[in-house]
Each structure stands twice: as C-alpha cells, then as structure tokens.
Short mmCIF file of C-alpha atoms in Angstrom, two decimals:
data_model
loop_
_atom_site.label_atom_id
_atom_site.label_comp_id
_atom_site.label_asym_id
_atom_site.label_seq_id
_atom_site.Cartn_x
_atom_site.Cartn_y
_atom_site.Cartn_z
CA UNK Y 7 16.02 -19.80 18.09
CA UNK Y 8 16.29 -19.20 14.33
CA UNK Y 9 15.50 -22.37 12.40
CA UNK Y 10 17.48 -23.01 9.20
CA UNK Y 11 15.67 -22.05 6.02
CA UNK Y 12 16.42 -23.05 2.44
CA UNK Y 13 16.64 -19.35 1.49
CA UNK Y 14 19.86 -19.07 3.50
CA UNK Y 15 21.55 -21.58 1.17
CA UNK Y 16 21.11 -19.66 -2.07
CA UNK Y 17 23.68 -17.52 -3.87
CA UNK Y 18 23.95 -13.96 -2.54
CA UNK Y 19 21.42 -11.44 -3.86
CA UNK Y 20 22.76 -7.90 -4.18
CA UNK Y 21 20.19 -5.17 -3.69
CA UNK Y 22 20.13 -1.43 -4.15
CA UNK Y 23 17.76 0.45 -1.84
CA UNK Y 24 16.42 3.94 -2.50
CA UNK Y 25 15.00 6.05 0.30
CA UNK Y 26 17.47 4.28 2.57
CA UNK Y 27 17.11 6.75 5.44
CA UNK Y 28 13.32 6.44 5.62
CA UNK Y 29 11.37 4.38 8.11
CA UNK Y 30 10.80 1.61 5.59
CA UNK Y 31 14.44 1.57 4.63
CA UNK Y 32 15.51 1.17 8.22
CA UNK Y 33 13.16 -1.76 8.89
CA UNK Y 34 14.44 -3.49 5.75
CA UNK Y 35 18.10 -2.96 6.54
CA UNK Y 36 17.61 -4.12 10.11
CA UNK Y 37 16.11 -7.36 8.82
CA UNK Y 38 18.97 -7.98 6.41
CA UNK Y 39 21.25 -8.68 9.37
CA UNK Y 40 19.16 -11.86 9.79
CA UNK Y 41 19.02 -12.76 6.08
CA UNK Y 42 22.70 -12.86 5.09
CA UNK Y 43 21.96 -14.11 1.60
CA UNK Y 44 20.56 -10.65 0.75
CA UNK Y 45 23.36 -8.09 0.58
CA UNK Y 46 22.70 -4.33 0.85
CA UNK Y 47 25.14 -3.48 -1.94
CA UNK Y 48 24.10 0.12 -2.55
CA UNK Y 49 22.10 2.51 -0.39
CA UNK Y 50 20.73 5.58 -2.14
CA UNK Y 51 19.59 8.69 -0.26
CA UNK Y 52 20.47 12.40 -0.52
CA UNK Y 53 20.98 12.43 3.26
CA UNK Y 54 24.23 10.47 3.40
CA UNK Y 55 24.97 11.61 6.95
CA UNK Y 56 21.53 10.41 8.04
CA UNK Y 57 22.15 6.99 6.48
CA UNK Y 58 25.53 6.75 8.21
CA UNK Y 59 23.95 7.58 11.56
CA UNK Y 60 21.21 5.01 11.04
CA UNK Y 61 23.70 2.30 10.07
CA UNK Y 62 25.69 3.05 13.21
CA UNK Y 63 22.54 2.63 15.29
CA UNK Y 64 21.99 -0.73 13.60
CA UNK Y 65 25.46 -1.80 14.63
CA UNK Y 66 26.92 -2.01 11.12
CA UNK Y 67 30.71 -1.52 11.35
CA UNK Y 68 32.00 1.65 9.74
CA UNK Y 69 34.67 -0.18 7.74
CA UNK Y 70 31.94 -2.08 5.85
CA UNK Y 71 30.47 1.12 4.43
CA UNK Y 72 31.91 3.68 2.03
CA UNK Y 73 30.58 6.72 0.22
CA UNK Y 74 30.86 7.10 -3.54
CA UNK Y 75 30.23 9.83 -6.10
CA UNK Y 76 30.82 7.92 -9.35
CA UNK Y 77 29.83 4.53 -10.79
CA UNK Y 78 33.38 3.18 -11.01
CA UNK Y 79 34.04 3.77 -7.32
CA UNK Y 80 30.64 2.29 -6.46
CA UNK Y 81 31.53 -0.85 -8.41
CA UNK Y 82 34.82 -1.16 -6.52
CA UNK Y 83 33.08 -0.87 -3.15
CA UNK Y 84 30.49 -3.51 -4.03
CA UNK Y 85 33.11 -5.86 -5.49
CA UNK Y 86 35.01 -5.52 -2.20
CA UNK Y 87 31.96 -6.83 -0.32
CA UNK Y 88 31.13 -3.50 1.27
CA UNK Y 89 28.06 -1.27 1.06
CA UNK Y 90 28.23 1.83 -1.12
CA UNK Y 91 26.41 4.97 -0.03
CA UNK Y 92 25.40 7.29 -2.85
CA UNK Y 93 23.21 10.37 -3.04
CA UNK Y 94 21.71 9.85 -6.49
CA UNK Y 95 21.58 7.65 -9.56
CA UNK Y 96 24.59 9.46 -11.01
CA UNK Y 97 26.89 7.28 -8.90
CA UNK Y 98 25.05 3.98 -9.41
CA UNK Y 99 26.70 1.06 -11.20
CA UNK Y 100 23.97 -1.41 -12.18
CA UNK Y 101 26.28 -4.29 -13.05
CA UNK Y 102 26.61 -5.22 -9.39
CA UNK Y 103 22.88 -5.12 -8.59
CA UNK Y 104 20.37 -7.98 -8.83
CA UNK Y 105 17.30 -6.25 -7.35
CA UNK Y 106 16.28 -2.63 -6.85
CA UNK Y 107 14.10 -2.00 -3.80
CA UNK Y 108 12.44 1.33 -4.62
CA UNK Y 109 11.29 3.09 -1.44
CA UNK Y 110 11.84 6.81 -2.04
CA UNK Y 111 8.09 7.53 -2.30
CA UNK Y 112 8.41 10.24 -4.96
CA UNK Y 113 6.90 9.59 -8.38
CA UNK Y 114 9.43 11.36 -10.57
CA UNK Y 115 12.54 10.05 -8.86
CA UNK Y 116 11.15 6.61 -8.07
CA UNK Y 117 9.86 5.95 -11.58
CA UNK Y 118 13.21 6.98 -13.04
CA UNK Y 119 15.08 4.59 -10.74
CA UNK Y 120 12.73 1.72 -11.57
CA UNK Y 121 12.85 2.36 -15.30
CA UNK Y 122 16.65 2.51 -15.19
CA UNK Y 123 16.76 -0.77 -13.26
CA UNK Y 124 14.68 -2.54 -15.89
CA UNK Y 125 16.79 -1.03 -18.67
CA UNK Y 126 19.79 -2.55 -16.92
CA UNK Y 127 18.20 -6.00 -16.51
CA UNK Y 128 17.60 -5.56 -12.79
CA UNK Y 129 14.48 -6.79 -11.01
CA UNK Y 130 12.33 -4.22 -9.22
CA UNK Y 131 10.62 -4.51 -5.84
CA UNK Y 132 8.30 -1.50 -5.72
CA UNK Y 133 7.72 -0.33 -2.17
CA UNK Y 134 6.72 3.19 -3.29
CA UNK Y 135 3.00 2.68 -3.77
CA UNK Y 136 2.66 6.26 -5.01
CA UNK Y 137 4.96 5.45 -7.90
CA UNK Y 138 3.15 2.21 -8.65
CA UNK Y 139 -0.27 3.86 -9.01
CA UNK Y 140 1.15 6.09 -11.75
CA UNK Y 141 3.63 3.95 -13.69
CA UNK Y 142 3.05 0.40 -12.46
CA UNK Y 143 1.19 -0.66 -15.60
CA UNK Y 144 3.96 0.34 -17.97
CA UNK Y 145 6.89 -0.75 -15.80
CA UNK Y 146 5.23 -4.10 -15.17
CA UNK Y 147 4.74 -4.61 -18.90
CA UNK Y 148 8.34 -3.64 -19.62
CA UNK Y 149 9.60 -6.03 -16.96
CA UNK Y 150 7.54 -8.89 -18.37
CA UNK Y 151 8.88 -8.23 -21.85
CA UNK Y 152 12.43 -8.48 -20.53
CA UNK Y 153 11.82 -11.57 -18.40
CA UNK Y 154 12.26 -9.53 -15.22
CA UNK Y 155 10.20 -9.17 -12.06
CA UNK Y 156 8.30 -6.04 -11.05
CA UNK Y 157 6.58 -6.70 -7.71
CA UNK Y 158 4.93 -4.70 -4.90
CA UNK Y 159 6.95 -5.10 -1.73
CA UNK Y 160 5.79 -7.44 1.02
CA UNK Y 161 5.39 -5.69 4.33
CA UNK Y 162 3.12 -2.97 3.03
CA UNK Y 163 -0.60 -3.63 2.75
CA UNK Y 164 -0.91 -3.92 -1.05
CA UNK Y 165 1.42 -6.90 -1.39
CA UNK Y 166 0.12 -8.48 1.80
CA UNK Y 167 -3.46 -8.17 0.59
CA UNK Y 168 -2.55 -9.63 -2.79
CA UNK Y 169 -0.99 -12.62 -1.01
CA UNK Y 170 -4.17 -13.06 1.02
CA UNK Y 171 -6.33 -12.83 -2.10
CA UNK Y 172 -4.15 -15.48 -3.75
CA UNK Y 173 -4.66 -17.79 -0.76
CA UNK Y 174 -8.41 -17.20 -0.67
CA UNK Y 175 -8.71 -17.76 -4.42
CA UNK Y 176 -6.54 -20.89 -4.27
CA UNK Y 177 -8.86 -22.57 -1.77
CA UNK Y 178 -11.85 -21.64 -3.93
CA UNK Y 179 -13.70 -19.14 -1.76
CA UNK Y 180 -16.06 -16.58 -3.32
CA UNK Y 181 -14.81 -13.06 -2.54
CA UNK Y 182 -17.25 -10.32 -1.64
CA UNK Y 183 -14.86 -7.61 -0.41
CA UNK Y 184 -11.18 -7.16 0.34
CA UNK Y 185 -9.34 -4.38 2.07
CA UNK Y 186 -7.38 -3.18 5.06
CA UNK Y 187 -7.75 -1.33 8.31
CA UNK Y 188 -6.79 2.30 8.48
CA UNK Y 189 -3.29 2.87 9.82
CA UNK Y 190 -4.50 3.88 13.28
CA UNK Y 191 -7.16 2.22 15.43
CA UNK Y 192 -9.91 4.04 17.27
CA UNK Y 193 -9.22 3.13 20.92
CA UNK Y 194 -12.36 3.66 22.99
CA UNK Y 195 -12.51 3.62 26.77
CA UNK Y 196 -16.10 3.12 27.98
CA UNK Y 197 -15.13 4.24 31.49
CA UNK Y 198 -14.12 7.71 30.31
CA UNK Y 199 -16.25 7.94 27.16
CA UNK Y 200 -13.19 9.06 25.22
CA UNK Y 201 -11.72 7.75 21.98
CA UNK Y 202 -8.11 8.14 20.86
CA UNK Y 203 -6.66 7.87 17.37
CA UNK Y 204 -2.98 8.51 16.61
CA UNK Y 205 -2.51 10.53 19.79
CA UNK Y 206 -5.62 12.68 19.36
CA UNK Y 207 -8.39 12.18 21.94
CA UNK Y 208 -12.01 13.32 21.77
CA UNK Y 209 -15.14 12.83 23.86
CA UNK Y 210 -17.51 10.29 22.30
CA UNK Y 211 -19.56 8.75 25.14
CA UNK Y 212 -22.31 7.75 22.69
CA UNK Y 213 -20.03 4.96 21.45
CA UNK Y 214 -20.82 2.97 24.59
CA UNK Y 215 -24.34 2.23 23.36
CA UNK Y 216 -23.02 1.66 19.81
CA UNK Y 217 -20.54 -1.11 20.59
CA UNK Y 218 -22.97 -3.66 19.13
CA UNK Y 219 -24.19 -3.52 15.53
CA UNK Y 220 -27.87 -3.90 16.35
CA UNK Y 221 -30.44 -4.87 13.77
CA UNK Y 222 -29.82 -1.90 11.44
CA UNK Y 223 -26.14 -2.10 10.54
CA UNK Y 224 -26.15 0.96 8.28
CA UNK Y 225 -27.78 3.09 10.98
CA UNK Y 226 -25.27 1.98 13.61
CA UNK Y 227 -22.36 2.71 11.31
CA UNK Y 228 -23.75 6.16 10.57
CA UNK Y 229 -24.05 6.98 14.28
CA UNK Y 230 -20.52 5.72 14.95
CA UNK Y 231 -19.18 7.87 12.12
CA UNK Y 232 -20.96 10.91 13.55
CA UNK Y 233 -19.50 10.21 16.99
CA UNK Y 234 -15.93 10.37 15.66
CA UNK Y 235 -16.52 12.90 12.87
CA UNK Y 236 -13.92 15.33 14.22
CA UNK Y 237 -11.15 12.77 13.75
CA UNK Y 238 -9.48 12.46 10.35
CA UNK Y 239 -9.86 8.79 9.50
CA UNK Y 240 -9.41 8.70 5.73
CA UNK Y 241 -5.95 9.15 4.22
CA UNK Y 242 -4.60 9.45 0.70
CA UNK Y 243 -2.20 6.63 1.53
CA UNK Y 244 -5.16 4.29 2.04
CA UNK Y 245 -6.60 5.11 -1.38
CA UNK Y 246 -3.16 4.70 -2.90
CA UNK Y 247 -2.69 1.24 -1.40
CA UNK Y 248 -6.11 0.05 -2.49
CA UNK Y 249 -5.47 1.33 -6.01
CA UNK Y 250 -2.33 -0.82 -6.22
CA UNK Y 251 -4.51 -3.82 -5.34
CA UNK Y 252 -7.33 -2.79 -7.68
CA UNK Y 253 -4.90 -2.56 -10.59
CA UNK Y 254 -3.95 -6.21 -10.05
CA UNK Y 255 -7.29 -7.76 -9.14
CA UNK Y 256 -9.81 -5.80 -11.19
CA UNK Y 257 -11.74 -5.03 -8.02
CA UNK Y 258 -12.84 -1.44 -7.45
CA UNK Y 259 -14.08 0.72 -4.62
CA UNK Y 260 -17.83 0.48 -4.00
CA UNK Y 261 -17.84 4.29 -3.80
CA UNK Y 262 -14.91 6.34 -5.05
CA UNK Y 263 -13.85 7.55 -1.57
CA UNK Y 264 -14.50 4.09 -0.01
CA UNK Y 265 -16.87 3.40 2.90
CA UNK Y 266 -14.54 3.65 5.93
CA UNK Y 267 -16.99 2.06 8.41
CA UNK Y 268 -16.10 2.24 12.09
CA UNK Y 269 -16.02 -1.47 12.89
CA UNK Y 270 -15.08 -4.04 15.50
CA UNK Y 271 -13.02 -6.90 14.10
CA UNK Y 272 -15.69 -9.51 14.84
CA UNK Y 273 -18.26 -7.48 12.85
CA UNK Y 274 -16.47 -7.41 9.50
CA UNK Y 275 -18.33 -10.37 8.01
CA UNK Y 276 -21.67 -8.70 8.82
CA UNK Y 277 -20.65 -5.22 7.64
CA UNK Y 278 -19.06 -6.30 4.36
CA UNK Y 279 -22.06 -8.36 3.34
CA UNK Y 280 -24.40 -7.64 0.46
CA UNK Y 281 -27.00 -4.97 1.15
CA UNK Y 282 -29.73 -7.54 0.65
CA UNK Y 283 -28.27 -9.33 3.69
CA UNK Y 284 -28.00 -6.19 5.79
CA UNK Y 285 -24.44 -5.20 4.88
CA UNK Y 286 -23.03 -2.23 2.98
CA UNK Y 287 -21.74 -3.81 -0.24
CA UNK Y 288 -23.51 -2.99 -3.49
CA UNK Y 289 -21.54 -5.32 -5.77
CA UNK Y 290 -19.33 -8.35 -5.34
CA UNK Y 291 -15.59 -7.83 -5.47
CA UNK Y 292 -14.90 -4.42 -3.94
CA UNK Y 293 -11.90 -2.92 -2.14
CA UNK Y 294 -12.41 -0.87 0.99
CA UNK Y 295 -10.87 0.47 4.20
CA UNK Y 296 -12.34 0.38 7.70
CA UNK Y 297 -11.51 2.14 10.96
CA UNK Y 298 -10.84 -0.50 13.61
CA UNK Y 299 -12.68 0.22 16.87
CA UNK Y 300 -11.22 -1.49 19.92
CA UNK Y 301 -11.42 -1.33 23.69
CA UNK Y 302 -8.53 -1.09 26.20
CA UNK Y 303 -6.56 -4.31 26.26
CA UNK Y 304 -7.92 -5.61 22.94
CA UNK Y 305 -5.45 -6.51 20.22
CA UNK Y 306 -4.98 -4.12 17.32
CA UNK Y 307 -5.77 -4.96 13.70
CA UNK Y 308 -2.40 -3.21 13.10
CA UNK Y 309 -3.43 -1.84 9.71
CA UNK Y 310 -3.73 -5.42 8.50
CA UNK Y 311 -5.68 -6.86 5.59
CA UNK Y 312 -8.89 -8.84 5.18
CA UNK Y 313 -11.09 -10.71 2.74
CA UNK Y 314 -14.80 -11.28 3.26
CA UNK Y 315 -16.10 -14.39 1.49
CA UNK Y 316 -19.30 -16.31 1.06
CA UNK Y 317 -19.44 -19.44 3.14
CA UNK Y 318 -20.48 -22.84 1.92
CA UNK Y 319 -21.61 -25.75 4.05
CA UNK Y 320 -23.26 -24.22 7.15
CA UNK Y 321 -22.04 -26.99 9.46
CA UNK Y 322 -18.43 -26.38 8.38
CA UNK Y 323 -18.65 -22.69 9.13
CA UNK Y 324 -20.42 -23.19 12.44
CA UNK Y 325 -17.53 -25.44 13.43
CA UNK Y 326 -15.15 -22.64 12.41
CA UNK Y 327 -17.21 -20.04 14.28
CA UNK Y 328 -16.83 -22.19 17.36
CA UNK Y 329 -13.06 -22.03 16.93
CA UNK Y 330 -13.17 -18.24 17.06
CA UNK Y 331 -13.24 -17.39 13.38
CA UNK Y 332 -15.24 -14.36 12.23
CA UNK Y 333 -18.51 -15.53 10.69
CA UNK Y 334 -21.55 -13.35 10.09
CA UNK Y 335 -24.59 -13.68 12.32
CA UNK Y 336 -26.58 -15.30 9.53
CA UNK Y 337 -23.72 -17.65 8.65
CA UNK Y 338 -23.56 -16.52 5.00
CA UNK Y 339 -20.23 -14.69 5.17
CA UNK Y 340 -16.84 -15.06 6.83
CA UNK Y 341 -13.90 -12.71 7.26
CA UNK Y 342 -10.36 -14.00 6.83
CA UNK Y 343 -7.74 -11.55 8.01
CA UNK Y 344 -4.05 -11.03 8.65
CA UNK Y 345 -3.65 -8.40 11.40
CA UNK Y 346 -0.18 -7.20 10.48
CA UNK Y 347 2.04 -5.43 7.99
CA UNK Y 348 5.63 -5.56 9.19
CA UNK Y 349 7.16 -3.19 6.64
CA UNK Y 350 10.76 -4.07 5.72
CA UNK Y 351 10.76 -7.10 8.00
CA UNK Y 352 8.72 -8.88 5.31
CA UNK Y 353 10.38 -7.42 2.21
CA UNK Y 354 13.06 -10.15 1.95
CA UNK Y 355 10.19 -12.38 0.82
CA UNK Y 356 9.71 -10.18 -2.24
CA UNK Y 357 13.41 -9.98 -2.98
CA UNK Y 358 13.49 -13.78 -3.15
CA UNK Y 359 10.32 -13.85 -5.23
CA UNK Y 360 11.77 -11.33 -7.68
CA UNK Y 361 14.93 -13.33 -8.30
CA UNK Y 362 12.92 -16.55 -8.55
CA UNK Y 363 10.58 -14.91 -11.09
CA UNK Y 364 7.61 -15.97 -8.97
CA UNK Y 365 4.26 -15.69 -10.70
CA UNK Y 366 2.32 -12.58 -9.67
CA UNK Y 367 -0.65 -10.62 -11.03
CA UNK Y 368 0.33 -7.79 -13.34
CA UNK Y 369 -0.85 -4.22 -12.95
CA UNK Y 370 -3.39 -3.61 -15.70
CA UNK Y 371 -4.82 -0.39 -17.12
CA UNK Y 372 -8.43 0.47 -16.58
CA UNK Y 373 -8.45 2.32 -13.26
CA UNK Y 374 -6.70 5.32 -11.80
CA UNK Y 375 -6.26 7.10 -8.49
CA UNK Y 376 -7.34 10.55 -9.60
CA UNK Y 377 -7.63 13.91 -7.87
CA UNK Y 378 -10.94 15.69 -7.23
CA UNK Y 379 -10.92 19.31 -6.06
CA UNK Y 380 -12.37 19.75 -2.57
CA UNK Y 381 -12.58 23.54 -3.03
CA UNK Y 382 -12.30 26.06 -5.82
CA UNK Y 383 -8.74 25.93 -7.18
CA UNK Y 384 -7.74 29.01 -9.17
CA UNK Y 385 -5.35 28.97 -12.11
CA UNK Y 386 -1.78 29.16 -10.90
CA UNK Y 387 -2.39 27.02 -7.82
CA UNK Y 388 0.68 24.96 -6.97
CA UNK Y 389 0.10 21.34 -5.99
CA UNK Y 390 2.43 19.39 -3.73
CA UNK Y 391 2.36 16.05 -1.97
CA UNK Y 392 3.11 16.67 1.70
CA UNK Y 393 2.75 15.26 5.21
CA UNK Y 394 2.94 11.81 6.72
CA UNK Y 395 0.03 10.53 4.63
CA UNK Y 396 1.30 12.06 1.37
CA UNK Y 397 -1.71 14.25 0.66
CA UNK Y 398 -2.36 17.30 -1.53
CA UNK Y 399 -4.06 20.35 -0.05
CA UNK Y 400 -7.41 21.01 -1.71
CA UNK Y 401 -7.43 17.73 -3.63
CA UNK Y 402 -9.04 14.44 -2.60
CA UNK Y 403 -7.84 11.08 -3.99
CA UNK Y 404 -10.60 9.08 -5.68
CA UNK Y 405 -10.54 5.65 -7.26
CA UNK Y 406 -12.26 5.66 -10.64
CA UNK Y 407 -12.25 3.76 -13.89
CA UNK Y 408 -9.72 5.23 -16.32
CA UNK Y 409 -11.16 7.97 -18.48
CA UNK Y 410 -9.93 10.76 -20.69
CA UNK Y 411 -10.14 13.54 -18.10
CA UNK Y 412 -8.57 11.72 -15.16
CA UNK Y 413 -5.04 12.66 -14.13
CA UNK Y 414 -3.09 10.54 -11.62
CA UNK Y 415 -3.21 11.97 -8.11
CA UNK Y 416 0.47 11.48 -7.30
CA UNK Y 417 1.63 12.81 -10.65
CA UNK Y 418 0.24 16.17 -9.52
CA UNK Y 419 3.18 16.59 -7.13
CA UNK Y 420 5.03 19.75 -8.18
CA UNK Y 421 2.47 20.66 -10.84
CA UNK Y 422 0.68 23.98 -11.29
CA UNK Y 423 -2.86 24.55 -12.54
CA UNK Y 424 -3.05 26.22 -15.92
CA UNK Y 425 -6.75 26.96 -15.50
CA UNK Y 426 -9.23 27.01 -12.63
CA UNK Y 427 -10.78 23.78 -11.38
CA UNK Y 428 -14.21 23.95 -9.78
CA UNK Y 429 -14.95 22.30 -6.47
CA UNK Y 430 -15.97 18.69 -7.09
CA UNK Y 431 -14.30 18.43 -10.52
CA UNK Y 432 -11.57 16.01 -11.46
CA UNK Y 433 -8.19 17.49 -12.32
CA UNK Y 434 -7.37 16.54 -15.90
CA UNK Y 435 -4.34 16.35 -18.18
CA UNK Y 436 -5.13 19.71 -19.74
CA UNK Y 437 -5.43 21.44 -16.36
CA UNK Y 438 -1.78 21.26 -15.29
CA UNK Y 439 1.77 21.81 -16.32
CA UNK Y 440 5.10 21.25 -14.63
CA UNK Y 441 4.59 17.52 -14.07
CA UNK Y 442 7.53 15.15 -14.23
CA UNK Y 443 8.00 14.42 -17.94
CA UNK Y 444 9.47 10.94 -17.53
CA UNK Y 445 6.73 9.73 -15.20
CA UNK Y 446 4.05 11.27 -17.43
CA UNK Y 447 5.43 9.45 -20.47
CA UNK Y 448 5.36 6.15 -18.57
CA UNK Y 449 1.81 6.78 -17.39
CA UNK Y 450 0.55 7.57 -20.90
CA UNK Y 451 2.32 4.53 -22.30
CA UNK Y 452 0.61 2.37 -19.72
CA UNK Y 453 -2.77 3.98 -20.30
CA UNK Y 454 -2.44 3.35 -24.03
CA UNK Y 455 -2.34 -0.35 -23.28
CA UNK Y 456 -6.01 -0.07 -22.33
CA UNK Y 457 -7.97 -0.82 -25.50
CA UNK Y 458 -10.64 1.58 -24.23
CA UNK Y 459 -8.11 4.43 -24.26
CA UNK Y 460 -6.26 3.79 -27.51
CA UNK Y 461 -5.88 7.14 -29.25
CA UNK Y 462 -6.40 9.18 -26.08
CA UNK Y 463 -3.68 11.79 -25.52
CA UNK Y 464 -1.60 10.48 -28.40
#
C-alpha cells in the first residue's frame, strides 16, 4: 500500500539526468515510476542504445521516448510530455528543465553540465561526488548567488550523512565522530575460519578469538587488521565521500588516510571514543570509515552512516541501552546510525529539496582530497581514474587542509606528469598538464574564496 503524500500534489518537476545508463541512473529512473510529480524530461548518456534497453527493462513504453540530436527537437519532445534521449549537452534545451541530476561521475564533463545548468537558472542535484570534491565550492557559491540550489544527492552516503548530522545537531548532541561503513562488509564464519568481502574469501581463523574488543581496543583492532590484511578494504570512493561531508561540516579525518577499523556494529561507540577513554579518536569532530565485521545471519550495515556522540544523563542512556541502542561500555558515548544508502531510490527527496530551496550547508574551501604518490612516478606518467572504485594507479587519495601544493585527486584524471614525483609526495599544480581546463578554473575560483589562499595560483 502506498500512502498519499503531499509531494504527489505539487506541480510537475522536470529533470535532466546525466549518466542515465549507470547503476545510479537506473535506480533513480525506476523510482520515478512511483513519484509521478518528477518527470524524466531528458536523459543524457553517450550510450543511447544502452539507455533504450534499460528503459525497456523498466517497462517504459517505447512511444514515450524519443532520441534527439539538437536542442529544438529536444524541446519539442519534452513539450509533448515525452522523454528525450541525447548523447551530449549539444542537444540539450535548458528551458524545459527544472533540475539537473548530475550522475556521470567524470569531473570534466560533470562540472561542465553543472555549470551550464546554473548558467541557465536550473537547480543542480550533484550525485557525482568526484565532481563535487573538485568544483563543489565554486558551483555552490554560484548557485547561492543566483538563488538556486546545489545539493549532494540523497541515496549516496555524503547526503545521507549530512542529514544524520543535521538531526544529531538539532537535538543538541555533542559529536565526536561521523562516518560510514565501507561498501562491503567482512562476513566471518567462525565454523570455517574464513572471511569474505565482495566475493573474495581468505582464511582468518584468528578472528574467532578477536570477536570481542577486550580491554585494549587499539590492540584488538590492530590484530583484526592484520588478520584481513590481504583484503583491500580502503577505497578512493570512501575518501571522496568523506571529503564531500568534510567540506560542508568542517570536520576532517583524524589521519589523512582514515582509520578503517574492523568493527562490529555494537562496538562503534567504544571504538570512536576519545583515546583517553580507550578509543581511537585524537580530536573531537572527525570523519572516518570502518569495515563492518559480521557473522552469518547478522544484518549488514549496508555501507550506511553513523555519528558517535557524547551522552548526557547516565540514567537516560542506560534506558536507551536497554532498548538495544549502541552505547559504550563506560556509558560516555553512543552511536546513532542509519544502516542504508538506497541510491536513486532516495534521490527524489533531493529533487524536491532543490526546487523548494531547502536550507543546506554549503561546501566551503579549506580542505581538499589530494593525491599522494604510492611509488616513484616518473615524468610523463599518465594518470587515469579507473575501476569500480574510481582509483588512480600509483596515487593514494588523502584528505588534507588546503595548501599551495595540493592538487585535487579527481582532477588528475587524464593528466600527465611534467616532472617526477617521489614516493610519498603530494602531486601539485606544477607537476601536471593536460587537466580539464574548465574544471581547473572552477577549482581555482573556489580555492580563492579561502582567505588563507588568496593570491595563490592567481
């Protein structure tokens, strides 16, 4: 049963979606069949045939869809109440679009689409977190100046975590740490002594005696990490998502690569406590990622989000512990969490928020997801973002405070080194060429809004 909602009674909202044939695009389009007030006016993807096939799988009648190669034809299709399929911005008519949902995932293309949307008085829902880490500061500022919305898309962890932080802050709780689970749980079977992550299985029988934290939390976490050291748990996508949050909250990673503890859900309040109380946190207000460890039959954290807070009245929090909430053993900390991120299923929330000009924290300068060489990189090395987790071979993403030498990690896509970079060094502006000029200009404009960087690279 679908209960009536006030959102169904509003005027239609026409959206353009980039990266339409991607996984995110599909989940969003599938949901729009249940939110008829949001109309998929234009779908943008170079793979038109792929989009057509996906729409057929979703049961969208063929007569409601038409391809276009020029703006005038696109406008006709949209005015006729149908969905226009286009391969690039060349065929896009902005006059029929209320909101752009940017989900292509590529910095150069995505930033150009978003900038064009704002120039044409169109709100932007930014699903492409890679784009946001590079140009979010400037595009957000431009949107605000025009009275438009520029929002991270609900359904991915950054927006979900920002919603959770807003809730926690609204009720007045004191935040110690916020973050998310890695995309894939560590599923451990004590009967076999084997642990599986994302289809890869290894022997780790020592985890059986490490299922409890013990008295020395740091020591237990170290032993757990050693037990699963052959599994790749950290991903550039994690750092990217936490940078999006850091830009809007002012919180930073405790260490630039984040802690990534192997943790059971009911341990999070103990692990993300201050070091003086046995936890791993050096300062209040940090962002981090953990690897969720679970046994057969236990529910997944599903890459969800969390906030660890200081508790107040001990009786209140003992009552809450008794109801199954996650409270630390000493009662000083609690973990509030949402174990989900439903991708495009949730994104209609952001489309509504964009049109309603809902208040949201702006992306501010002062921090950057930079790239640090993990090996010697000779001059002439080509850099490319590749793979499911959007990583760059030989370069690790690190969250740092903005500084002169730092160059955005995802702006390195397609670049080439003009001089060698030593292992362990950051890749800087003067080390590369071949970067997307439009995205670079937006990044520098945003960085110049930081009073600590005025005059840098001008």
